[in-house]
Amino acid sequence: MELTVFSGTANRALGENLARTLGRPLGRCHLERFPDGELYVEIQEDVRGRNVCLIQPTAPPVGEHLMELLLMADACWRAGAARLMAVVPYFGYARQDRRGKPGEALGGKLVVDLLERGRFERLVAVHLHTPALEGCFGMPLEHLDASHLLAEAARPHAGEGAVVVSPDLGAVKLAERYARQLGLPLAIVHKRRMSGSEVSVRGLVGEVRGLRPIIVDDMISTAGTIAATAETVLKEGCTEDITVVATHALLVGPAVERLSQVPIRRLISTDSVPQQRTLPFDHEVVGLAPLLADAICRVTSERR
């Protein structure tokens, strides 16, 4: 069955790279915003009877990009598409996978419900913030891991004298994968989150003195966690050659300012969200198109 790929506006460059990797032209789609803020979507391809892949990370502004994805799906369904697949490299609201207080909304489950109501039969995501969110999905989920690609990108900086650092207990399993692949020791920072952008460090387990830290996490939002981790390992005597590796480099709010205040030498991330062009340190971007294309090809070949 023929496959047609459309990209939303959240990360057009990644959409074009994905279509190119799949050997297909990117589908034509007209998107227009009315003066009152409403979004108008028109699919300008014949999708009747076809598999349709819509790629759209829910990067900031999350709500607008999510609505755009849902409208594109509705347009394709009404045009006769046989099956719809959502490729959401960065899945917003993944941190809202549980309720800590009785009055809180379960944002992650709500977004999954919206996508299922959007008639998607399958979703492809890269490194959800918490694997527990998988339990919210009623449709098949292809949960991809880019850590092996990022670890290889970090290998030139991971020779003798380096150490992998987990910025909190939640990232320990991820850090263990990096440490195992790179053959490095592991150190763990114990932090407490004070708010959505502020953290407090309680201690450090492991040795970093005289070593080059490679701080790894799944995402960088306001960079409070990364900055606090960098300050902690510096106080413990590490070198000022700090590498940060993250799947999703959102870098919102005070993130760049915070990272510029600590001696971070380089950032390595994927292109799951659009990247800022100017940063006060080196930024190496690992492309996700081959990883996504491989998953899409495997799924579509199963349906033949």
mmCIF file of C-alpha atoms in Angstrom, residues 94-223:
data_model
loop_
_atom_site.group_PDB
_atom_site.id
_atom_site.type_symbol
_atom_site.label_atom_id
_atom_site.label_comp_id
_atom_site.label_asym_id
_atom_site.label_seq_id
_atom_site.Cartn_x
_atom_site.Cartn_y
_atom_site.Cartn_z
ATOM 1 C CA ALA A 94 4.724 13.080 28.861
ATOM 2 C CA ARG A 95 5.756 14.401 32.287
ATOM 3 C CA GLN A 96 2.101 14.450 33.342
ATOM 4 C CA ASP A 97 1.790 10.675 33.539
ATOM 5 C CA ARG A 98 0.467 10.555 37.121
ATOM 6 C CA ARG A 99 -1.383 12.731 39.621
ATOM 7 C CA GLY A 100 0.540 13.863 42.676
ATOM 8 C CA LYS A 101 -2.447 15.717 44.146
ATOM 9 C CA PRO A 102 -6.221 15.111 43.968
ATOM 10 C CA GLY A 103 -6.853 18.331 42.017
ATOM 11 C CA GLU A 104 -4.308 17.741 39.249
ATOM 12 C CA ALA A 105 -5.155 16.862 35.641
ATOM 13 C CA LEU A 106 -3.694 13.744 34.037
ATOM 14 C CA GLY A 107 -2.346 15.597 31.014
ATOM 15 C CA GLY A 108 -0.467 12.708 29.437
ATOM 16 C CA LYS A 109 -3.525 10.449 29.324
ATOM 17 C CA LEU A 110 -5.689 13.271 27.956
ATOM 18 C CA VAL A 111 -3.303 13.921 25.043
ATOM 19 C CA VAL A 112 -3.188 10.200 24.227
ATOM 20 C CA ASP A 113 -7.008 10.118 24.244
ATOM 21 C CA LEU A 114 -7.102 13.083 21.846
ATOM 22 C CA LEU A 115 -4.732 11.339 19.433
ATOM 23 C CA GLU A 116 -6.817 8.174 19.536
ATOM 24 C CA ARG A 117 -9.943 10.233 18.826
ATOM 25 C CA GLY A 118 -7.965 11.682 15.908
ATOM 26 C CA ARG A 119 -8.178 8.188 14.350
ATOM 27 C CA PHE A 120 -4.478 7.423 14.513
ATOM 28 C CA GLU A 121 -3.893 3.678 14.471
ATOM 29 C CA ARG A 122 -0.282 3.853 15.670
ATOM 30 C CA LEU A 123 2.095 6.374 17.198
ATOM 31 C CA VAL A 124 5.876 6.590 16.910
ATOM 32 C CA ALA A 125 7.674 8.506 19.669
ATOM 33 C CA VAL A 126 11.291 8.916 20.725
ATOM 34 C CA HIS A 127 12.265 8.614 24.371
ATOM 35 C CA LEU A 128 9.134 9.446 26.319
ATOM 36 C CA HIS A 129 9.990 11.222 29.554
ATOM 37 C CA THR A 130 8.622 8.274 31.485
ATOM 38 C CA PRO A 131 7.955 4.730 30.200
ATOM 39 C CA ALA A 132 4.905 4.628 32.492
ATOM 40 C CA LEU A 133 3.065 6.726 29.905
ATOM 41 C CA GLU A 134 2.995 3.676 27.630
ATOM 42 C CA GLY A 135 0.237 2.303 29.850
ATOM 43 C CA CYS A 136 -2.000 5.191 28.755
ATOM 44 C CA PHE A 137 -1.966 4.106 25.110
ATOM 45 C CA GLY A 138 -4.825 2.046 23.749
ATOM 46 C CA MET A 139 -3.241 2.021 20.284
ATOM 47 C CA PRO A 140 0.118 0.438 19.365
ATOM 48 C CA LEU A 141 3.101 2.568 20.337
ATOM 49 C CA GLU A 142 6.545 2.400 18.732
ATOM 50 C CA HIS A 143 8.732 3.771 21.522
ATOM 51 C CA LEU A 144 12.159 4.431 19.999
ATOM 52 C CA ASP A 145 15.428 4.885 21.868
ATOM 53 C CA ALA A 146 18.067 7.221 20.436
ATOM 54 C CA SER A 147 20.551 6.789 23.281
ATOM 55 C CA HIS A 148 22.785 4.435 21.255
ATOM 56 C CA LEU A 149 23.100 7.091 18.529
ATOM 57 C CA LEU A 150 23.833 9.833 21.060
ATOM 58 C CA ALA A 151 26.341 7.669 22.923
ATOM 59 C CA GLU A 152 28.292 7.102 19.708
ATOM 60 C CA ALA A 153 28.240 10.853 19.043
ATOM 61 C CA ALA A 154 29.679 11.369 22.545
ATOM 62 C CA ARG A 155 32.360 8.668 22.158
ATOM 63 C CA PRO A 156 35.112 11.070 20.951
ATOM 64 C CA HIS A 157 34.776 12.845 24.323
ATOM 65 C CA ALA A 158 34.437 9.668 26.390
ATOM 66 C CA GLY A 159 37.936 8.272 26.537
ATOM 67 C CA GLU A 160 40.038 7.634 29.602
ATOM 68 C CA GLY A 161 39.340 10.145 32.352
ATOM 69 C CA ALA A 162 35.615 10.629 31.609
ATOM 70 C CA VAL A 163 32.608 9.778 33.765
ATOM 71 C CA VAL A 164 28.891 9.546 32.954
ATOM 72 C CA VAL A 165 26.745 11.604 35.320
ATOM 73 C CA SER A 166 23.046 11.078 35.955
ATOM 74 C CA PRO A 167 21.437 14.396 37.008
ATOM 75 C CA ASP A 168 18.809 12.676 39.168
ATOM 76 C CA LEU A 169 17.525 9.283 40.240
ATOM 77 C CA GLY A 170 14.985 9.236 37.405
ATOM 78 C CA ALA A 171 17.749 9.241 34.785
ATOM 79 C CA VAL A 172 19.853 6.475 36.365
ATOM 80 C CA LYS A 173 18.755 3.709 33.971
ATOM 81 C CA LEU A 174 19.439 5.959 30.988
ATOM 82 C CA ALA A 175 22.857 6.908 32.381
ATOM 83 C CA GLU A 176 23.656 3.239 32.975
ATOM 84 C CA ARG A 177 23.031 2.528 29.280
ATOM 85 C CA TYR A 178 25.450 5.305 28.288
ATOM 86 C CA ALA A 179 28.063 4.158 30.804
ATOM 87 C CA ARG A 180 27.799 0.546 29.632
ATOM 88 C CA GLN A 181 28.065 1.449 25.934
ATOM 89 C CA LEU A 182 30.971 3.828 26.486
ATOM 90 C CA GLY A 183 32.740 1.695 29.103
ATOM 91 C CA LEU A 184 32.765 4.502 31.695
ATOM 92 C CA PRO A 185 32.092 4.765 35.439
ATOM 93 C CA LEU A 186 28.827 6.302 36.660
ATOM 94 C CA ALA A 187 28.067 9.066 39.152
ATOM 95 C CA ILE A 188 24.585 10.022 40.353
ATOM 96 C CA VAL A 189 23.321 13.386 41.604
ATOM 97 C CA HIS A 190 20.483 13.346 44.119
ATOM 98 C CA LYS A 191 18.162 16.304 43.539
ATOM 99 C CA ARG A 192 14.780 17.511 44.699
ATOM 100 C CA ARG A 193 12.520 19.438 42.334
ATOM 101 C CA MET A 194 11.171 22.607 43.911
ATOM 102 C CA SER A 195 9.060 23.736 40.929
ATOM 103 C CA GLY A 196 8.794 23.321 37.178
ATOM 104 C CA SER A 197 12.045 25.247 36.700
ATOM 105 C CA GLU A 198 13.876 25.106 40.060
ATOM 106 C CA VAL A 199 15.736 22.192 41.643
ATOM 107 C CA SER A 200 17.738 21.622 44.825
ATOM 108 C CA VAL A 201 20.718 19.237 44.884
ATOM 109 C CA ARG A 202 21.041 17.016 47.965
ATOM 110 C CA GLY A 203 24.205 15.048 47.224
ATOM 111 C CA LEU A 204 26.426 13.091 44.825
ATOM 112 C CA VAL A 205 27.130 9.349 44.690
ATOM 113 C CA GLY A 206 30.283 8.363 42.813
ATOM 114 C CA GLU A 207 33.661 9.892 42.009
ATOM 115 C CA VAL A 208 34.116 12.843 39.622
ATOM 116 C CA ARG A 209 37.274 14.506 40.935
ATOM 117 C CA GLY A 210 39.710 15.147 38.103
ATOM 118 C CA LEU A 211 37.357 13.536 35.562
ATOM 119 C CA ARG A 212 35.546 14.931 32.504
ATOM 120 C CA PRO A 213 31.779 14.729 33.147
ATOM 121 C CA ILE A 214 29.293 13.600 30.517
ATOM 122 C CA ILE A 215 25.903 14.627 31.907
ATOM 123 C CA VAL A 216 23.052 12.697 30.273
ATOM 124 C CA ASP A 217 19.296 13.216 30.406
ATOM 125 C CA ASP A 218 16.266 12.653 28.223
ATOM 126 C CA MET A 219 15.424 16.357 27.827
ATOM 127 C CA ILE A 220 16.528 19.879 28.657
ATOM 128 C CA SER A 221 13.668 22.291 29.225
ATOM 129 C CA THR A 222 14.646 25.301 31.373
ATOM 130 C CA ALA A 223 18.029 23.660 32.161
#
